[in-house]
XYZ file of C-alpha atoms in Angstrom:
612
model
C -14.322 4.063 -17.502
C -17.699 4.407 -18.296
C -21.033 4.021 -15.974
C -24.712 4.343 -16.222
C -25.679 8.151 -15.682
C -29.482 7.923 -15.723
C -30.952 7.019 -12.396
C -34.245 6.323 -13.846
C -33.321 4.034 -16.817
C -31.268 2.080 -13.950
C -33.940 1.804 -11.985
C -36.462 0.814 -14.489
C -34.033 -2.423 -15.532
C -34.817 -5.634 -15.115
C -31.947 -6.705 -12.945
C -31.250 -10.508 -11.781
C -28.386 -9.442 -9.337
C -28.016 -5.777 -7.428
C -24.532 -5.320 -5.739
C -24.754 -2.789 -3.252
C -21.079 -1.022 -2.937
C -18.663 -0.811 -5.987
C -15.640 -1.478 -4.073
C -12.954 -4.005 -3.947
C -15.337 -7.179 -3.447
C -18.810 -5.646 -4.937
C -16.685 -4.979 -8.193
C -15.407 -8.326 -8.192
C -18.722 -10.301 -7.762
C -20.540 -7.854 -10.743
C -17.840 -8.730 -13.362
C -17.608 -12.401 -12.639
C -21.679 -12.880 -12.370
C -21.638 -10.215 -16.068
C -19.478 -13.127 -17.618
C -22.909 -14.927 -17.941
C -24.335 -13.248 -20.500
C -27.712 -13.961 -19.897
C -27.811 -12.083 -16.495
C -28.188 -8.724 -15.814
C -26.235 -7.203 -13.103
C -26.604 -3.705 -11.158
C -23.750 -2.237 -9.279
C -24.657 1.012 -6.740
C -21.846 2.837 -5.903
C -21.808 5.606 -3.491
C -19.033 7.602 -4.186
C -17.860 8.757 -7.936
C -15.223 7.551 -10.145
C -11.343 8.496 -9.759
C -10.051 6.597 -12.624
C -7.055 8.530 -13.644
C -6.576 10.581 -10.595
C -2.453 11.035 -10.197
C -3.493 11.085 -6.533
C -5.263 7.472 -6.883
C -2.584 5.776 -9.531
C 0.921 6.988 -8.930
C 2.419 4.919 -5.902
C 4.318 7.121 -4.181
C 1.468 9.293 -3.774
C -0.442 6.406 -2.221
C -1.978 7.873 0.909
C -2.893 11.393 -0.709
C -6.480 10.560 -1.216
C -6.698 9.779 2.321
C -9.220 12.039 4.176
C -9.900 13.618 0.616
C -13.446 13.874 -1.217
C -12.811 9.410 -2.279
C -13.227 8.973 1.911
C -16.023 8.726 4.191
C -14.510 10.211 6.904
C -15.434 7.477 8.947
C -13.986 8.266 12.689
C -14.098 5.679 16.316
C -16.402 6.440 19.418
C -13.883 8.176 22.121
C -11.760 4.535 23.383
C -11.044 4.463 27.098
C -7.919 2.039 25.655
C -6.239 5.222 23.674
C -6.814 7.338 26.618
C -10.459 8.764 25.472
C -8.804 9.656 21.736
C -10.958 9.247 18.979
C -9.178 7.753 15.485
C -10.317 8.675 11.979
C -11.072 6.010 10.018
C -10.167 6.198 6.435
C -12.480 4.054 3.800
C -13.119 4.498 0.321
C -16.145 6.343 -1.116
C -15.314 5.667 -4.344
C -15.649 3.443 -7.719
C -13.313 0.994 -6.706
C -13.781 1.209 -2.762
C -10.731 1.115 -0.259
C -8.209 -0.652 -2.967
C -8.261 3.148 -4.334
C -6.743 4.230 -1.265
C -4.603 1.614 0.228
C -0.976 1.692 0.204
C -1.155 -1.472 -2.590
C 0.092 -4.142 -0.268
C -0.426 -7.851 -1.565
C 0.003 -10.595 0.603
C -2.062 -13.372 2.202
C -2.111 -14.921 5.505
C -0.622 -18.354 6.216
C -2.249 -20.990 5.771
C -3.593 -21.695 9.260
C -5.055 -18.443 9.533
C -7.967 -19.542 6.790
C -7.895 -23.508 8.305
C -9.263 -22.017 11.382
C -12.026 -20.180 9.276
C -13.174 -24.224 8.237
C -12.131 -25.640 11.355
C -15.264 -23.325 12.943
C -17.409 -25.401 10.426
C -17.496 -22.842 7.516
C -16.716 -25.784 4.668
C -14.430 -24.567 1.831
C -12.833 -21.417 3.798
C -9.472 -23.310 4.225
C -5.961 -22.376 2.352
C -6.372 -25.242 0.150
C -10.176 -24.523 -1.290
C -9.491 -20.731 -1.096
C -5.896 -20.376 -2.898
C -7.411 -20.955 -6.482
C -9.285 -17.803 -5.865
C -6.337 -16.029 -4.714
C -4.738 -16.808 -7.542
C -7.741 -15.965 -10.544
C -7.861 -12.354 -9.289
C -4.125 -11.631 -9.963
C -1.434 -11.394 -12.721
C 1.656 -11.600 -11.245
C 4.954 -10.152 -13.324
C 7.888 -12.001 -12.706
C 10.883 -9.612 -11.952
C 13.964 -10.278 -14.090
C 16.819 -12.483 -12.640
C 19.293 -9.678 -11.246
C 16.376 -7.382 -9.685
C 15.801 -10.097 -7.669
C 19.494 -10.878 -6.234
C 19.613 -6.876 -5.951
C 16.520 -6.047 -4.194
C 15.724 -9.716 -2.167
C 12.480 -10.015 -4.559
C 12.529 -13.374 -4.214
C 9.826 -16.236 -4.550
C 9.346 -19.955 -4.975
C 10.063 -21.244 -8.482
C 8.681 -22.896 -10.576
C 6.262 -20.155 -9.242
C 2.643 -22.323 -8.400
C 1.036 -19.876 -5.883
C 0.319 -16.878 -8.372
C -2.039 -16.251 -10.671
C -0.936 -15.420 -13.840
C -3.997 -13.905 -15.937
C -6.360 -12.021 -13.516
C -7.246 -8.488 -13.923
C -5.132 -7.370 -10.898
C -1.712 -6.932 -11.592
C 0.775 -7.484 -9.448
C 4.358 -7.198 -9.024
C 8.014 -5.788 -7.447
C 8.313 -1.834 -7.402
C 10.742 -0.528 -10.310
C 12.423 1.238 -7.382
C 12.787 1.074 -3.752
C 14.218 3.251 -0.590
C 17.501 3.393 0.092
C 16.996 2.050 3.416
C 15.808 -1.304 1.670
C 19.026 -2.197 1.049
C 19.386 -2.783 4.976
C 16.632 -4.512 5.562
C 17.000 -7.874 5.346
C 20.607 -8.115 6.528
C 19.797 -6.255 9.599
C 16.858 -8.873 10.792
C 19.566 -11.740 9.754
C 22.030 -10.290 12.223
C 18.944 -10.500 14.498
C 18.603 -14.175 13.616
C 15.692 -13.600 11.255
C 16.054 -16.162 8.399
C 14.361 -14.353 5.075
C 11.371 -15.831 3.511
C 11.406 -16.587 0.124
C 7.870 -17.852 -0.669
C 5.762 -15.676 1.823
C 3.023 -15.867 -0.352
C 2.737 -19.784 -0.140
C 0.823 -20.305 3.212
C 3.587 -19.084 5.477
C 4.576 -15.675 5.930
C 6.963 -15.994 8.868
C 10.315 -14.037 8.460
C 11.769 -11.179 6.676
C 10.841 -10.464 3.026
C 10.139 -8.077 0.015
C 6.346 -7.132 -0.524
C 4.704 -7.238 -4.047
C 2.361 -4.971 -4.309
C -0.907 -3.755 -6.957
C 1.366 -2.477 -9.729
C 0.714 -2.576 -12.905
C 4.628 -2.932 -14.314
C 4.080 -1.689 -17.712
C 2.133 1.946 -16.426
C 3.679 2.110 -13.353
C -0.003 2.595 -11.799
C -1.814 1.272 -8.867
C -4.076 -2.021 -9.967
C -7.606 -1.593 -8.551
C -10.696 -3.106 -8.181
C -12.180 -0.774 -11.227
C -9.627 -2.851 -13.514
C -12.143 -6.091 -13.096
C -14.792 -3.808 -15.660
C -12.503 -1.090 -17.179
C -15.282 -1.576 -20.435
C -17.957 -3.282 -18.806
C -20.025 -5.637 -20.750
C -23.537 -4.541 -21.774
C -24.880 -6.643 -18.946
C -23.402 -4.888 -16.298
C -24.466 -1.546 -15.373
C -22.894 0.529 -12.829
C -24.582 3.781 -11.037
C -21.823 5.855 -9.398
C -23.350 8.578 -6.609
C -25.650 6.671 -5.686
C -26.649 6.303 -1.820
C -28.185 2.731 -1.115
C -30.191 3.982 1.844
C -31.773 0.309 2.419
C -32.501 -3.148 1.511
C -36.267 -3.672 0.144
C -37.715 -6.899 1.807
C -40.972 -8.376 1.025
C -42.684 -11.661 2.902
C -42.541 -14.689 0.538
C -43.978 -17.742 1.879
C -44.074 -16.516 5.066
C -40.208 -15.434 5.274
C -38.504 -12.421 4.466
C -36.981 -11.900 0.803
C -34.768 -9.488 -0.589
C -36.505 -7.883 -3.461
C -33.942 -5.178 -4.279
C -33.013 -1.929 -2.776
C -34.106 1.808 -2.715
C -31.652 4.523 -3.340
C -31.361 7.955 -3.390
C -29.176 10.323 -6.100
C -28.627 13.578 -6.436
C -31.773 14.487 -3.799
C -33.763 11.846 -5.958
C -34.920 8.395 -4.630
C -35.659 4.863 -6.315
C -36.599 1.495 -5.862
C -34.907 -0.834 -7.821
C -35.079 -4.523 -8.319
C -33.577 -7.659 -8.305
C -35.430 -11.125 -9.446
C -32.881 -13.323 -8.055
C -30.178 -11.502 -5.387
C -28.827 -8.638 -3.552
C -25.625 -8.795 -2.989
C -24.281 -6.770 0.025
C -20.717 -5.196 -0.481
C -20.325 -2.238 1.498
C -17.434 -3.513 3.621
C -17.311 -4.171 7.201
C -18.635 -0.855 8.469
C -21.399 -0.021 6.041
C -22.269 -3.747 5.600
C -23.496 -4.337 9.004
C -24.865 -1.038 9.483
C -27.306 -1.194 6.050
C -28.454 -4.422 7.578
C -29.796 -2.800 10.612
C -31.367 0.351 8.466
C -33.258 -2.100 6.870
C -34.748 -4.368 9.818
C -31.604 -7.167 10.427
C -29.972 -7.179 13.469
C -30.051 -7.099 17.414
C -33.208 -6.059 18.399
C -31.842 -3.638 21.347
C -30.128 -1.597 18.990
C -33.353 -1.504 15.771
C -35.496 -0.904 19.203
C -33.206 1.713 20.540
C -32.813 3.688 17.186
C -36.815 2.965 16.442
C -36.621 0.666 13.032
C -39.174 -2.090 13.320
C -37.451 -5.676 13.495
C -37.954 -7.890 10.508
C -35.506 -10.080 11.330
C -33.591 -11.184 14.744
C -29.901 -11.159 13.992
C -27.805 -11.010 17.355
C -24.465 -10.724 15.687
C -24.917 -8.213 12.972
C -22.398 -5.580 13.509
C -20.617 -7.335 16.818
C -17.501 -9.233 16.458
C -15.237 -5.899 15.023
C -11.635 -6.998 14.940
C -8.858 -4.177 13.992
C -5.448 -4.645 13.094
C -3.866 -2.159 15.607
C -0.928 -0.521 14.216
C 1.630 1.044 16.449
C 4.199 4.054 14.199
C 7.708 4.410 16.092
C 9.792 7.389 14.559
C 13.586 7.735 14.345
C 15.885 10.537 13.414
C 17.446 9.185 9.931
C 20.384 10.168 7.876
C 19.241 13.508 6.634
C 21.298 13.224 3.503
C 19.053 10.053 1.703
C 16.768 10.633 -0.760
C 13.400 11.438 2.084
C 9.420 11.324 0.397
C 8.940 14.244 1.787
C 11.803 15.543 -0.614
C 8.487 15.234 -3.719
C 7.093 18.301 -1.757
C 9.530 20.860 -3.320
C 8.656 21.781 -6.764
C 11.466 21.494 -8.402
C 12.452 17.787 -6.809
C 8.736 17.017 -7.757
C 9.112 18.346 -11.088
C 11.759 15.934 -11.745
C 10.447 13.213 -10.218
C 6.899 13.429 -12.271
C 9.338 13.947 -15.632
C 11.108 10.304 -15.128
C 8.300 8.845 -13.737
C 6.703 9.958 -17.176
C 9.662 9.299 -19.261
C 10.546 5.985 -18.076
C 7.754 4.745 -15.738
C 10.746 4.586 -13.039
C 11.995 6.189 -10.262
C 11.184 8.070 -7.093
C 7.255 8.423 -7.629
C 7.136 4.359 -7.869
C 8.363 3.498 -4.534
C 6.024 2.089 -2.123
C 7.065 0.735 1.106
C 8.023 -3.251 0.536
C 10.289 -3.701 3.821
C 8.272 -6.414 5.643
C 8.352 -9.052 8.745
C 5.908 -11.226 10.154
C 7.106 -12.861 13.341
C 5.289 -15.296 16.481
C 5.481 -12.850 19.893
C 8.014 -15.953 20.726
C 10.661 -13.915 18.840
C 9.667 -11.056 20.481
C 9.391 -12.184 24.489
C 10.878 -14.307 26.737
C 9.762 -18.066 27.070
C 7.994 -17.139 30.556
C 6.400 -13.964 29.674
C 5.177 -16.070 26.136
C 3.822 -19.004 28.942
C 2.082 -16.201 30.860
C 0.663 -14.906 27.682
C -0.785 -18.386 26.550
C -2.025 -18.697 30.092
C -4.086 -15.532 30.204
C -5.709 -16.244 26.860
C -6.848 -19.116 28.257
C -9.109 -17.627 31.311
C -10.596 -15.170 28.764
C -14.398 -16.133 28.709
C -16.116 -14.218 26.178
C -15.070 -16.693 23.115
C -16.555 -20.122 22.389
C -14.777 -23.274 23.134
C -13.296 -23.638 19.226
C -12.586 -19.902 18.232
C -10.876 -20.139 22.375
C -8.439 -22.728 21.346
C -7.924 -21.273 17.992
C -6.894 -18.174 19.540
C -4.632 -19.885 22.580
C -2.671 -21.858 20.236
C -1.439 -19.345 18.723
C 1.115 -18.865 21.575
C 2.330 -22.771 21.632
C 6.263 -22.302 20.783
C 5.474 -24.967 18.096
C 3.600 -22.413 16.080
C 5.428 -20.044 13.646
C 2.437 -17.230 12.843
C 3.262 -13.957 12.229
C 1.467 -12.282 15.411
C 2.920 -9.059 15.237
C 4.057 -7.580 11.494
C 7.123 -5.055 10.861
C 7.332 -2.695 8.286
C 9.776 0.234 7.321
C 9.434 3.074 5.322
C 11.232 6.941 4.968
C 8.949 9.543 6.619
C 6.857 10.403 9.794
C 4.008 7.910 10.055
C 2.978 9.123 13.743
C -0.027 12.226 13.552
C 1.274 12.697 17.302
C 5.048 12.821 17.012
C 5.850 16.276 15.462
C 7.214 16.888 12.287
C 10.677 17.259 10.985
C 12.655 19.474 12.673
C 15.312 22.142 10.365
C 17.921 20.014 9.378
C 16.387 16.286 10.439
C 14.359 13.919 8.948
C 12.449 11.014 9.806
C 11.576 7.360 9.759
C 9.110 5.271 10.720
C 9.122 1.627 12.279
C 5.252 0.003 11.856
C 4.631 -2.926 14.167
C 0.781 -3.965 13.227
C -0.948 -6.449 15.647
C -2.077 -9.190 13.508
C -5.098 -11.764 15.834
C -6.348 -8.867 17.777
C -7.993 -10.521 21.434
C -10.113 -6.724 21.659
C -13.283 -7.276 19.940
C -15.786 -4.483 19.131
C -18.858 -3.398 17.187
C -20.235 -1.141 14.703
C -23.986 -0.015 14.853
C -26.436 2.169 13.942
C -27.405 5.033 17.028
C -28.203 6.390 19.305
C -25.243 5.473 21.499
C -27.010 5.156 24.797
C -30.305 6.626 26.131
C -33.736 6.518 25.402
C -35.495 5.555 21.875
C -34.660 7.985 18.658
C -36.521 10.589 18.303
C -36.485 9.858 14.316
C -34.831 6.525 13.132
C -30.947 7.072 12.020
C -30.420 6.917 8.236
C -27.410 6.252 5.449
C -26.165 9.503 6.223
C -25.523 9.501 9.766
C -22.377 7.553 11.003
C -22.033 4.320 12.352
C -20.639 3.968 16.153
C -17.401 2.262 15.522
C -16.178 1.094 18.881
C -12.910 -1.090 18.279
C -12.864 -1.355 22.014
C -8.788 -0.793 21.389
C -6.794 -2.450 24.455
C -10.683 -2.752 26.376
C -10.662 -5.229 29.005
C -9.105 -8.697 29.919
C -8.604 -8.892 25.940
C -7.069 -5.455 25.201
C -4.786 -5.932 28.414
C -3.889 -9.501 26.431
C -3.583 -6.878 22.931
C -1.303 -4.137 24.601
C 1.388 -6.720 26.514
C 1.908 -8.119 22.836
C 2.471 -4.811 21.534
C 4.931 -3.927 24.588
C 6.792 -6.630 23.672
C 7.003 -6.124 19.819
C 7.394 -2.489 20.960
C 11.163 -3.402 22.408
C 11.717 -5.621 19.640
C 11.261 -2.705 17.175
C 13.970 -0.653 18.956
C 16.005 -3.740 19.056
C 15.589 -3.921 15.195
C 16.614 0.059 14.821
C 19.800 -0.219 17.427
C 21.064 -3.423 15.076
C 24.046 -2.163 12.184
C 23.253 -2.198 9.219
C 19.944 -0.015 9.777
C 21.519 1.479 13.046
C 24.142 3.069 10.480
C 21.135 5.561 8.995
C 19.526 6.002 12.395
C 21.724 8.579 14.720
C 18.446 8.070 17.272
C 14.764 7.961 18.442
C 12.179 10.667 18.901
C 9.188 8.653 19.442
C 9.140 7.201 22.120
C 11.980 9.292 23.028
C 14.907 8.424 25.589
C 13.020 9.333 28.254
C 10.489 6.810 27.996
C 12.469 4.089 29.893
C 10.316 2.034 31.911
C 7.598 -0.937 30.857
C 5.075 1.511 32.549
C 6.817 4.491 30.693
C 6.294 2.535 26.887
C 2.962 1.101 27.607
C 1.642 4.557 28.540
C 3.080 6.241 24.893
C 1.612 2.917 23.332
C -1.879 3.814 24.731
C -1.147 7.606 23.569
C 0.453 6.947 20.067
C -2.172 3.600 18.994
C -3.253 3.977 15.954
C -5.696 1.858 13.135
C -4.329 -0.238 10.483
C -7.119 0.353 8.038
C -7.848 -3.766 8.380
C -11.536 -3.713 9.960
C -13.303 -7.349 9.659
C -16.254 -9.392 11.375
C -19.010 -7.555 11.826
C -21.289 -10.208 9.359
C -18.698 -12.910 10.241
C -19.905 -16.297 9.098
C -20.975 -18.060 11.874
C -19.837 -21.937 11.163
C -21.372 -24.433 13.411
C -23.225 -22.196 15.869
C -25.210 -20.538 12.745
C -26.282 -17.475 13.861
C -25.477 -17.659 17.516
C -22.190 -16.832 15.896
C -22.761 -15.137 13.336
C -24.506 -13.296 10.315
C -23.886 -15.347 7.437
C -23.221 -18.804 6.749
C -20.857 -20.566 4.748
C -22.365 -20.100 1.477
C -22.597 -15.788 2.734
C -26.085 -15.950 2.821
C -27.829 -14.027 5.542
C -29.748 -15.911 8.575
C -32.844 -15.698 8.241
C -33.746 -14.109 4.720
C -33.679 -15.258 1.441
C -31.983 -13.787 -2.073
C -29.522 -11.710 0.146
C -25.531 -12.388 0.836
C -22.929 -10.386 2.470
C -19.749 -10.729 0.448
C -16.965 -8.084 1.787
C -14.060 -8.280 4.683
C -17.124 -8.206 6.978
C -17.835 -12.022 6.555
C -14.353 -13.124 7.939
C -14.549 -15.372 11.172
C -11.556 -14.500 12.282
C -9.006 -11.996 11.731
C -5.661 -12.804 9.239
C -1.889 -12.097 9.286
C -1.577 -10.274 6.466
C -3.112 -7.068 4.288
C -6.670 -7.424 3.267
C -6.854 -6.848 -0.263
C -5.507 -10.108 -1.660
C -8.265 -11.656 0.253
C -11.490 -9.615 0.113
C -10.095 -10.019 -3.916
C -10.413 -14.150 -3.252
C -13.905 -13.576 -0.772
C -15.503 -11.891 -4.518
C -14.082 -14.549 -6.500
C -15.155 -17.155 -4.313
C -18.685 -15.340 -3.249
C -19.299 -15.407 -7.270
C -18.805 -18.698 -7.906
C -21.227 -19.716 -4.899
C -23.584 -17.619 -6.485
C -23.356 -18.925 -9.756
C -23.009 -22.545 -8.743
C -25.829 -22.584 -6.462
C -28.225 -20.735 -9.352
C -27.276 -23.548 -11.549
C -25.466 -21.297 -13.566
C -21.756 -21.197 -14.810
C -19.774 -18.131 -16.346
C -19.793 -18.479 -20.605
């Protein structure tokens, strides 16, 4: 796809909107606001282009590019929760952003989980004002008739909830694992009714996944697909290091005037006449707010950047899905992923995949369950649960009883999320041994209590000697089981912890699984499992919060308000994961996808303009 190569000419345009980040939502907002032809919209992207990379578009490939030259590198302070580990977390430095990296899951949370985002007095957050949005950034392709009754890729008909003609395609894998096949019986033996409309506001049970698949190429759909041949109005600058946000007094309050960037060891100023859009995602977000004057003013004091603007809650309120990978011995003689590391198995592989856009190199995994912890635990220990959240002090009375509720036996929210897949998903357990192979059980904590921060440094001591910049890493501190809240965080994942052996000691999955290896037998206690949980933790890749929008408390509460502008300066939004209140049960991408659609339209409608 093309892009603007000439730093100067882009800096020298007249632009009416900058977006800052080229990812999944920053891509989104540029093509919708280029639809009116009469603006002119900028997009800086840090990282290059990888249209066309095998290692970005064939699925079963999906986490190649992970820790490659498309990531940051991005890694967590040292958690006292994990045991002092640090994690590495993966984010995309690339045209397109993380949806170039994920593993193409598409799903949204139930409906509840964006009701509470309105019910904290953010107006037009809820299911009901956000599911057109959903549904104009995707093209869903229906599977035909006996797929479905083979393969349980089922969903509610006449089909309502899906878009049909957005630039994201979406649909059913053309093949799945063998161990697929098992799934959904197995959690029916367990009582587990199968959902066949997960996508309509409730995703409660066992299902199939659709995922960002583009049917007809057999390649992942990305955010780069919104301006594969951008308009002449939209110009986007790939390498290009946004290293802050210009801002210039205007009627005694601070604007946004446009940003200054630096490429290839060169730097610029450029500018925008009506907006800058902020879409770096929820760690770069928060922290290029604080490089350019927003934020708490211990931390700018601390790291020596004048305050411009008081900001309490830029980067605070971090919440991480935390993702917990069992592994199981499994029936050596199925067809394994780790089978498309021999040549000749590859070989083949890429040759159908070519021929037919089919087979082994198109399976992602779509084995999925959402389930409320009162599945997983016993009435009292669920009571106990609710009763703890309760005495937890550090939220406000609404978000409190948001948060509590979620443990009344009346509600059916997927807390905890189950998925399957072939291969060794652990970094701690060791690989296959000769003659075994592996297979991984992912439960995924889904309204994390833990809540923690990302911010510019020093960590702790005395003022900078020289004020931190773009290029030195944000402290990401997840705060992972921390606390009162993390204690609340790991007794959830104990539980969903024995429910996932449960799941792997029930026929018809127990017939492919001859045992565990980790944890292995010998981890038999509660003390024994929550100790390997603190060792084997790991992140889900889901980070939101850290510009949440603040509702009713403004910016006691947060960074943004309901129309994601920032507190306290004019012509600048946040529009990324980083504005959500409060964390989903679900994937991200189908919603940062509706946050741009949504965040565009605001823009548009409150500039008295509409797309032509």
């Amino acid at each position: 796809m093309g892009t603007t190569v000439d730093a100067r000419k882009f800096a020298e345009t007249k632009f009416d909107y900058i977006v800052v980040g080229g990812g999944t939502a920053g891509l989104t907002v540029a093509s919708r606001l280029a639809e009116v032809s009469s603006l002119t919209i900028g997009v800086l992207e840090a990282g290059t282009s990888g249209y066309g990379d095998h290692n970005i578009d064939i699925p079963a490939y999906s986490g190649r590019a992970l820790g490659g030259p498309y990531d940051w590198h991005f890694q967590t302070t040292p958690q006292p929760g994990l045991g002092g580990r640090t994690l590495p977390w993966n984010r995309g430095r690339v045209l397109g952003g993380s949806s170039a990296l994920n593993y193409m899951t598409w799903n949204r949370g139930s409906k509840e989980d964006y009701d509470a985002w309105e019910e904290l007095g953010n107006a037009g957050w809820g299911w009901d004002s956000l599911l057109p949005y959903f549904k104009k950034s995707e093209r869903f392709h229906p599977p035909p008739p006996e797929f479905r009754d083979n393969h349980q890729a089922s969903y509610n008909e006449p089909n309502t909830s899906l878009g049909n003609d957005g630039p994201i395609n979406v649909s059913y894998t053309r093949d799945f694992s063998p161990s697929h096949a098992l799934w959904h019986a197995t959690f029916n033996e367990l009582g587990v009714e199968s959902n066949p409309a997960h996508l309509d506001g409730s995703n409660v049970g066992v299902w199939t996944t659709i995922v960002a698949v583009n049917p007809e190429t057999a390649t992942r759909s990305y955010a780069t697909h919104y301006c594969l041949t951008p308009p002449k109005n939209l110009h986007i600058l790939t390498d290009a290091m946004v290293e802050e946000i210009i801002l210039e007094k205007d009627d005694g309050e601070w604007a946004a005037t446009g940003v200054r960037f630096s490429r290839y060891g060169d730097t610029y100023d450029v500018s925008a006449s009506r907006e800058v859009i902020l879409s770096a995602g929820s760690v770069q977000s928060p922290q290029l707010l604080e490089l350019s004057g927003i934020g708490r003013v211990d931390i700018l004091g601390v790291a020596g950047i004048p305050v411009k603007v008081e900001s309490p809650k830029v980067g605070e309120n971090l919440q991480e899905h935390i993702m917990l990978p069992m592994v199981f011995e499994v029936d050596p003689s199925l067809p394994h992923p780790d089978d498309l590391f021999v040549d000749e198995i590859a070989a083949t592989a890429y040759e159908q995949y070519q021929r037919g856009k089919s087979g082994r190199l198109t399976v992602l995994p779509c084995s999925m369950c959402y389930l409320p912890v009162s599945r997983l635990a016993p009435a009292d220990d669920v009571a106990s649960l609710l009763s703890k959240s309760r005495e937890l002090e550090r939220f406000g009375p609404e978000e409190a009883s948001i948060l509590s509720r979620r443990f009344n036996a009346d509600k059916q929210l997927g807390q905890v999320e189950f998925v399957f897949d072939l291969g060794n998903w652990n970094p701690s357990s060791s690989s296959d041994e000769e003659g075994k192979r592996h297979c991984s059980m992912l439960l995924v904590l889904q309204y994390p209590f833990s809540r923690g921060s990302i911010h510019i440094g020093p960590d702790a001591g005395p003022r900078a000697e020289s004020p931190p910049t773009v290029y030195d890493q944000p402290l990401i501190d997840p705060k992972y089981y921390g606390g009162p809240h993390g204690e609340l965080d790991l007794q959830i994942m104990l539980h969903g912890a024995r429910f996932a052996q449960k799941i792997c000691s029930t026929k018809p999955l127990k017939n492919i699984i001859p045992g565990p290896v980790s944890p292995s037998l010998d981890v038999v206690t509660d003390d024994d499992l929550r100790s390997w949980i603190v060792e084997n933790t790991i992140t889900d890749w889901h980070p939101i919060g850290t510009c949440a929008m603040g509702g009713r408390a403004g910016r006691e509460d947060g960074v943004v308000d309901e129309r994601l502008r920032v507190y306290g300066v004019k012509r600048l939004r946040v529009i990324d994961a980083s504005v959500m209140p409060l964390h989903i049960s679900a994937h991200l991408q189908a919603t940062v996808y509706a946050i741009g659609e949504k965040g565009a339209d605001m823009i548009l409608e409150d500039a008295g303009l509409r797309s032509q």
